[in-house]
Short mmCIF file of C-alpha atoms in Angstrom, two decimals:
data_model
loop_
_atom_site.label_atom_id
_atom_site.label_comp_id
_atom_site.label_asym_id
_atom_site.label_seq_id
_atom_site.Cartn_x
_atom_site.Cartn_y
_atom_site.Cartn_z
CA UNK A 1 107.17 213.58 70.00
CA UNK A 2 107.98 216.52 72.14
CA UNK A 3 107.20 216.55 75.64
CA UNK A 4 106.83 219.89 77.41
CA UNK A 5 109.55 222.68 76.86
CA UNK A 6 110.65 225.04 79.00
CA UNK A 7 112.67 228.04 78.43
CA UNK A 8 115.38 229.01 79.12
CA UNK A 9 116.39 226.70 81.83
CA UNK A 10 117.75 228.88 84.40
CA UNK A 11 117.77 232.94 84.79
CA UNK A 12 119.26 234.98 87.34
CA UNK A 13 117.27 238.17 87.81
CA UNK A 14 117.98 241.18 90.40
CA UNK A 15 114.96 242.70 92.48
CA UNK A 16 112.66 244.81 90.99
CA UNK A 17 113.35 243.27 87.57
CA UNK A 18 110.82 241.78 85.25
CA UNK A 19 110.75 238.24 84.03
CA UNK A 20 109.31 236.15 81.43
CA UNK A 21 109.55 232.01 81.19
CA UNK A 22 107.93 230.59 78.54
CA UNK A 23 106.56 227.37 77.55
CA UNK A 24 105.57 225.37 74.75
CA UNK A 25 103.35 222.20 75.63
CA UNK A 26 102.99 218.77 74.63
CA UNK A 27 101.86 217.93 71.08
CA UNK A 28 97.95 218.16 71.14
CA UNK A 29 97.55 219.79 74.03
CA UNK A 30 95.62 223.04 74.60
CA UNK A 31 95.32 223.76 78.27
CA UNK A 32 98.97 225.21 80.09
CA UNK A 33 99.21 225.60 83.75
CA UNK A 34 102.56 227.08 85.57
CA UNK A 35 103.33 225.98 89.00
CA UNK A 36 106.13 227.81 91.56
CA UNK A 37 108.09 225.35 93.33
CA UNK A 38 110.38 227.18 95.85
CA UNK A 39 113.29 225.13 97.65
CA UNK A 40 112.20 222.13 99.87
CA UNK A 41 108.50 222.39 98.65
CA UNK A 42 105.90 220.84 96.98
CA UNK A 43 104.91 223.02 93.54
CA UNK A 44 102.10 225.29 93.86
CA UNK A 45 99.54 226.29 91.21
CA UNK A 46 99.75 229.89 89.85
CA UNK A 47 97.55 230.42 87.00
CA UNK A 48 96.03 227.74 83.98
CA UNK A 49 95.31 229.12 80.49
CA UNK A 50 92.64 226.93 78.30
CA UNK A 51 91.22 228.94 74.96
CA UNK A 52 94.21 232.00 75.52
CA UNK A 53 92.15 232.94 78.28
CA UNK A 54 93.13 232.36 82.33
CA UNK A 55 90.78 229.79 83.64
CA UNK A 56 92.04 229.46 87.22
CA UNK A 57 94.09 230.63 89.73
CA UNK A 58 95.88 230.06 92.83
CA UNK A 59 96.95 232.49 95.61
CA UNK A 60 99.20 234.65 93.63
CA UNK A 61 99.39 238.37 93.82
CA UNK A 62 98.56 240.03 90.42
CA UNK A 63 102.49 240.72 89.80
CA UNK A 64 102.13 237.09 88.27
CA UNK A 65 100.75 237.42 85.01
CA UNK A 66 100.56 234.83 81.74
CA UNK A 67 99.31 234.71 78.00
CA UNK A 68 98.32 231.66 76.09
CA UNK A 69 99.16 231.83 72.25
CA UNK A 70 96.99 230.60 69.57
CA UNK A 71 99.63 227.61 69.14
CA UNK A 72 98.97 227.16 72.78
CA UNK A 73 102.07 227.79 73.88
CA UNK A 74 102.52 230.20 76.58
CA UNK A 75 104.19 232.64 79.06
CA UNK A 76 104.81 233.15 82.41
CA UNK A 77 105.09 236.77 83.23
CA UNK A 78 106.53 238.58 86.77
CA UNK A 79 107.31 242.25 87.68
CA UNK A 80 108.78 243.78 90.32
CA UNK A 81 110.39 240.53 91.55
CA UNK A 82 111.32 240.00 95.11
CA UNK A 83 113.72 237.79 96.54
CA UNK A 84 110.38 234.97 97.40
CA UNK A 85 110.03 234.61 94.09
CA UNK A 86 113.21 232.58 93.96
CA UNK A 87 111.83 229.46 92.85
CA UNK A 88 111.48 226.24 90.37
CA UNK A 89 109.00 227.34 88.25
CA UNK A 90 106.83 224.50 86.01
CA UNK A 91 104.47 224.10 83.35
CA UNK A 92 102.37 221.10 82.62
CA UNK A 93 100.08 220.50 79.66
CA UNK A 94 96.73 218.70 79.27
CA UNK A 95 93.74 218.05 77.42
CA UNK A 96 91.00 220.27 79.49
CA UNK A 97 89.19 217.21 80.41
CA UNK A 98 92.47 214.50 80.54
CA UNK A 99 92.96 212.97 83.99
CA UNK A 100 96.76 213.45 83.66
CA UNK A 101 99.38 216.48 82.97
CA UNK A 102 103.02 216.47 81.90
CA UNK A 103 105.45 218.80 83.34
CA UNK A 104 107.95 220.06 81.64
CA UNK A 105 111.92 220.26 83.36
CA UNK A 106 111.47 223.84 84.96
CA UNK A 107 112.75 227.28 84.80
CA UNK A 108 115.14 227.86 87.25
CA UNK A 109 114.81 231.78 88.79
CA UNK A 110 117.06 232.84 90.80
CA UNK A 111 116.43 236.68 92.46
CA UNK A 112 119.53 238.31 93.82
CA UNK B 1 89.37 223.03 100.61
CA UNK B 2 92.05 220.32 99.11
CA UNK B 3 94.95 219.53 100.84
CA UNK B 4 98.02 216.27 100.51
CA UNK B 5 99.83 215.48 103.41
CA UNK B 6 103.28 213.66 103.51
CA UNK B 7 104.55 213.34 107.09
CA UNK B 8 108.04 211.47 105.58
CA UNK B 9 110.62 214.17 104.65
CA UNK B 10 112.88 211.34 103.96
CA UNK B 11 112.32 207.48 103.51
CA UNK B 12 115.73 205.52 103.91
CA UNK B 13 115.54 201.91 102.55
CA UNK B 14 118.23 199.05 101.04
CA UNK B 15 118.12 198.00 97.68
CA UNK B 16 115.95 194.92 97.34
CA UNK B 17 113.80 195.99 100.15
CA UNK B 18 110.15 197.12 99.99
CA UNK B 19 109.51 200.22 99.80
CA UNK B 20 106.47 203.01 100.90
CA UNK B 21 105.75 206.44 100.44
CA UNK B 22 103.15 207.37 102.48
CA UNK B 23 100.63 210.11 101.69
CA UNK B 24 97.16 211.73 103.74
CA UNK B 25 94.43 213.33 101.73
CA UNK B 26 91.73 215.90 102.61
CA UNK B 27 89.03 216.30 99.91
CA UNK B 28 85.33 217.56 99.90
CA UNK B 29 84.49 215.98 97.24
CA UNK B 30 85.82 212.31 95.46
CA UNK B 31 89.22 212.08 95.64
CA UNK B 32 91.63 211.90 92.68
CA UNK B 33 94.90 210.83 94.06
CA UNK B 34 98.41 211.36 91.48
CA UNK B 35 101.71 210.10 92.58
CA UNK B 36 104.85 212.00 90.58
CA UNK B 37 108.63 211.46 90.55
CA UNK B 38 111.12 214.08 90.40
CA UNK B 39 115.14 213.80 89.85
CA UNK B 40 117.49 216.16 90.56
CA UNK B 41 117.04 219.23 87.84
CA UNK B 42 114.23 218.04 86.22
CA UNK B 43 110.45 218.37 86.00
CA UNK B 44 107.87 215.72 87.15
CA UNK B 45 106.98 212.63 85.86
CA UNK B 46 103.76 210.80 86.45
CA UNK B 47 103.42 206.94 87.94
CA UNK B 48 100.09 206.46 88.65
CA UNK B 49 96.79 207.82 89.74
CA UNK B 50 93.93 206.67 91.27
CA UNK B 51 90.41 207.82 90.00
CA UNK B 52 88.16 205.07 90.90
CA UNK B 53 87.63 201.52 90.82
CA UNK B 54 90.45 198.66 92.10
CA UNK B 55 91.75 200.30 95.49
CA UNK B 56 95.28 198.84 94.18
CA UNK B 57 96.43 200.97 91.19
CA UNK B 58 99.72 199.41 89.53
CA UNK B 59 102.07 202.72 87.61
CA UNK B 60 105.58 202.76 86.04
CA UNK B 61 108.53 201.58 86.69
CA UNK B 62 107.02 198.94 89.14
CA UNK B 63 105.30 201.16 91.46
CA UNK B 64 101.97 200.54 93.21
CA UNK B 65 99.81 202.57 95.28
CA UNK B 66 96.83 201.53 97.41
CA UNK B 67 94.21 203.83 97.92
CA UNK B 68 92.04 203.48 101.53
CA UNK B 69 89.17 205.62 101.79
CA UNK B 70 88.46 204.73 105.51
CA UNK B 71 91.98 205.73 106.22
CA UNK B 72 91.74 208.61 103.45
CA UNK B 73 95.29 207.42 102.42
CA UNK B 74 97.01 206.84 98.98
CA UNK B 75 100.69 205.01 100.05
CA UNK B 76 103.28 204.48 97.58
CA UNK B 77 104.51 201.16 97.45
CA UNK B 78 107.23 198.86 95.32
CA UNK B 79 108.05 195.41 96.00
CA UNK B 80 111.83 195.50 95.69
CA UNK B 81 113.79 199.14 95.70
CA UNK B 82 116.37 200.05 93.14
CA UNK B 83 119.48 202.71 93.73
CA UNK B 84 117.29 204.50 90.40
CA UNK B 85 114.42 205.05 92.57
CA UNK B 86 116.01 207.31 94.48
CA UNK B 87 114.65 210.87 93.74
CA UNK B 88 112.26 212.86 95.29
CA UNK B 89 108.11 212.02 95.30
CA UNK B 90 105.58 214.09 95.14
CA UNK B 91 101.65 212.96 96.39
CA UNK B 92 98.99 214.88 94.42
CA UNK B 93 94.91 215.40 94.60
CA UNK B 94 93.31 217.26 91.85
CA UNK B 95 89.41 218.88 92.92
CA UNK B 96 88.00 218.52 89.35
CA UNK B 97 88.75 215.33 87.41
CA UNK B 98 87.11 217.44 83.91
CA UNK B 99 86.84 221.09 84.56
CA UNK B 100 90.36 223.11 84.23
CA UNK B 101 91.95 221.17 86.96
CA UNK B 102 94.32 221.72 89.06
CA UNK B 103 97.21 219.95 91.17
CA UNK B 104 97.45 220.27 95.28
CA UNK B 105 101.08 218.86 96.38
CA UNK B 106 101.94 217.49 99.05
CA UNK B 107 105.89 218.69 100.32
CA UNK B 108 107.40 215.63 99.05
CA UNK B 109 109.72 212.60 100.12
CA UNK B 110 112.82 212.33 99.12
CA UNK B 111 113.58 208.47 98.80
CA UNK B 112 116.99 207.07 99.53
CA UNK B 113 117.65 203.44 98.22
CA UNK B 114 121.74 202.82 99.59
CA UNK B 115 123.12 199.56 97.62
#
C-alpha cells in the first residue's frame, strides 16, 4: 500500500516564476492538506481540500493556490514566487473525520 | 487561538539513557496533542497522540508521552535512547478532532543520542 507521494522531490525555481507540486494521497483517503515548512521551522498549514473544494486555510496570501482531483489527488499551486517561499513543502492525507494524517516526504523548493 | 511550544532546540542524551522531549500547549478548547518524527529528507511520521482518556499514551518505536492538563504539557518520553532516534521531533495540537482539521507545530527538537 502506498503511502503519500510527493512530486517531484526537489525544484529549483527563479523569482517571479510559477510552481506546481503535486500530490497523490494515501489509499482511501479523500481529504489533502499542504503544509510549508521553511528551514529551522515547524510546518505550517496552507490550504486543505475535502470534496475538490478548499475547506480551510491558514495565513497564506492568495498567490498560494490548490485543486483537489476527483481521484483525490491534488496540487499545490504558487505564482510570482519570492525568495520566502523557499521552503519544505508537505502534504498529508486523512479521512475528514480520522484523528491522524500521513505526510508524505516533501517537495523541496528552492527560489533563486 | 492554538499554539505548541517547544522551548528545547536541541536535546543531547547517551544511548541507553532516558530520554524527553518536552512540549507546552495553548488550546481554547480540549486539547488533541500529536507527537511526529522527522529524518533528514523525509516527511513526518506519526508516534502517538493523545485524545483522551489514560494521561500516559504509549506510540511507536517505544515512545511514550504523558499528557498533564494542570501543567498543559504533553512531554515526550522513552525509557532507553537509541543512536536511530536521533532525528528531529515535532509537537502537534489539532483544534477540531472531526471537522477538516488542521495541524499547529511546534518549531521542533532535534534529538541527539551519541553512542
Amino acid at each position: 500500500d502506498a503511502g503519500v507521494t510527493q512530486s517531484p522531490t526537489h525544484l529549483i525555481k527563479t523569482r517571479g516564476q510559477q510552481v506546481t507540486l503535486r500530490c497523490s494521497p494515501k489509499s482511501g483517503h479523500d481529504t489533502v492538506s499542504w503544509y510549508q515548512q521553511a528551514l529551522g521551522q515547524g510546518p505550517q498549514f496552507i490550504f486543505q481540500y475535502y470534496e475538490e473544494e478548499e475547506r480551510q486555510r491558514g495565513n497564506f496570501p492568495d498567490r498560494f493556490s490548490g485543486h483537489q482531483f476527483p481521484n483525490y489527488s491534488s496540487e499545490l499551486n504558487v505564482n510570482a514566487l519570492l525568495l520566502g517561499d523557499s521552503a519544505l513543502y508537505l502534504c498529508a492525507s486523512s479521512l475528514p473525520r480520522n484523528t491522524e494524517a500521513f505526510f508524505g516526504q516533501g517537495t523541496r523548493l528552492t527560489v533563486v | 487561538a492554538q499554539s505548541v511550544a517547544q522551548p528545547e532546540d536541541q536535546v543531547n542524551v547517551a544511548e541507553g539513557n532516558p530520554l524527553t522531549v518536552k512540549c507546552t500547549y495553548s488550546v481554547s478548547g480540549n486539547p488533541y496533542l500529536f507527537w511526529y518524527v522527522q529524518y533528514p529528507n523525509r516527511g513526518l511520521q506519526f508516534l502517538l497522540k493523545y485524545i483522551t482518556g489514560d494521561n500516559l499514551v504509549k506510540g511507536s518505536y517505544g515512545f511514550e508521552a504523558e499528557f498533564n492538563k494542570s501543567q498543559t504539557s504533553f512531554h515526550l518520553k522513552k525509557p532507553s535512547a537509541l543512536v536511530s532516534d536521533s532525528a528531529l521531533y515535532f509537537c502537534a495540537v489539532r483544534d477540531d478532532l472531526y471537522n477538516f482539521n488542521k495541524f499547529y507545530f511546534g518549531s521542533g527538537t532535534k534529538l541527539n543520542v551519541k553512542p
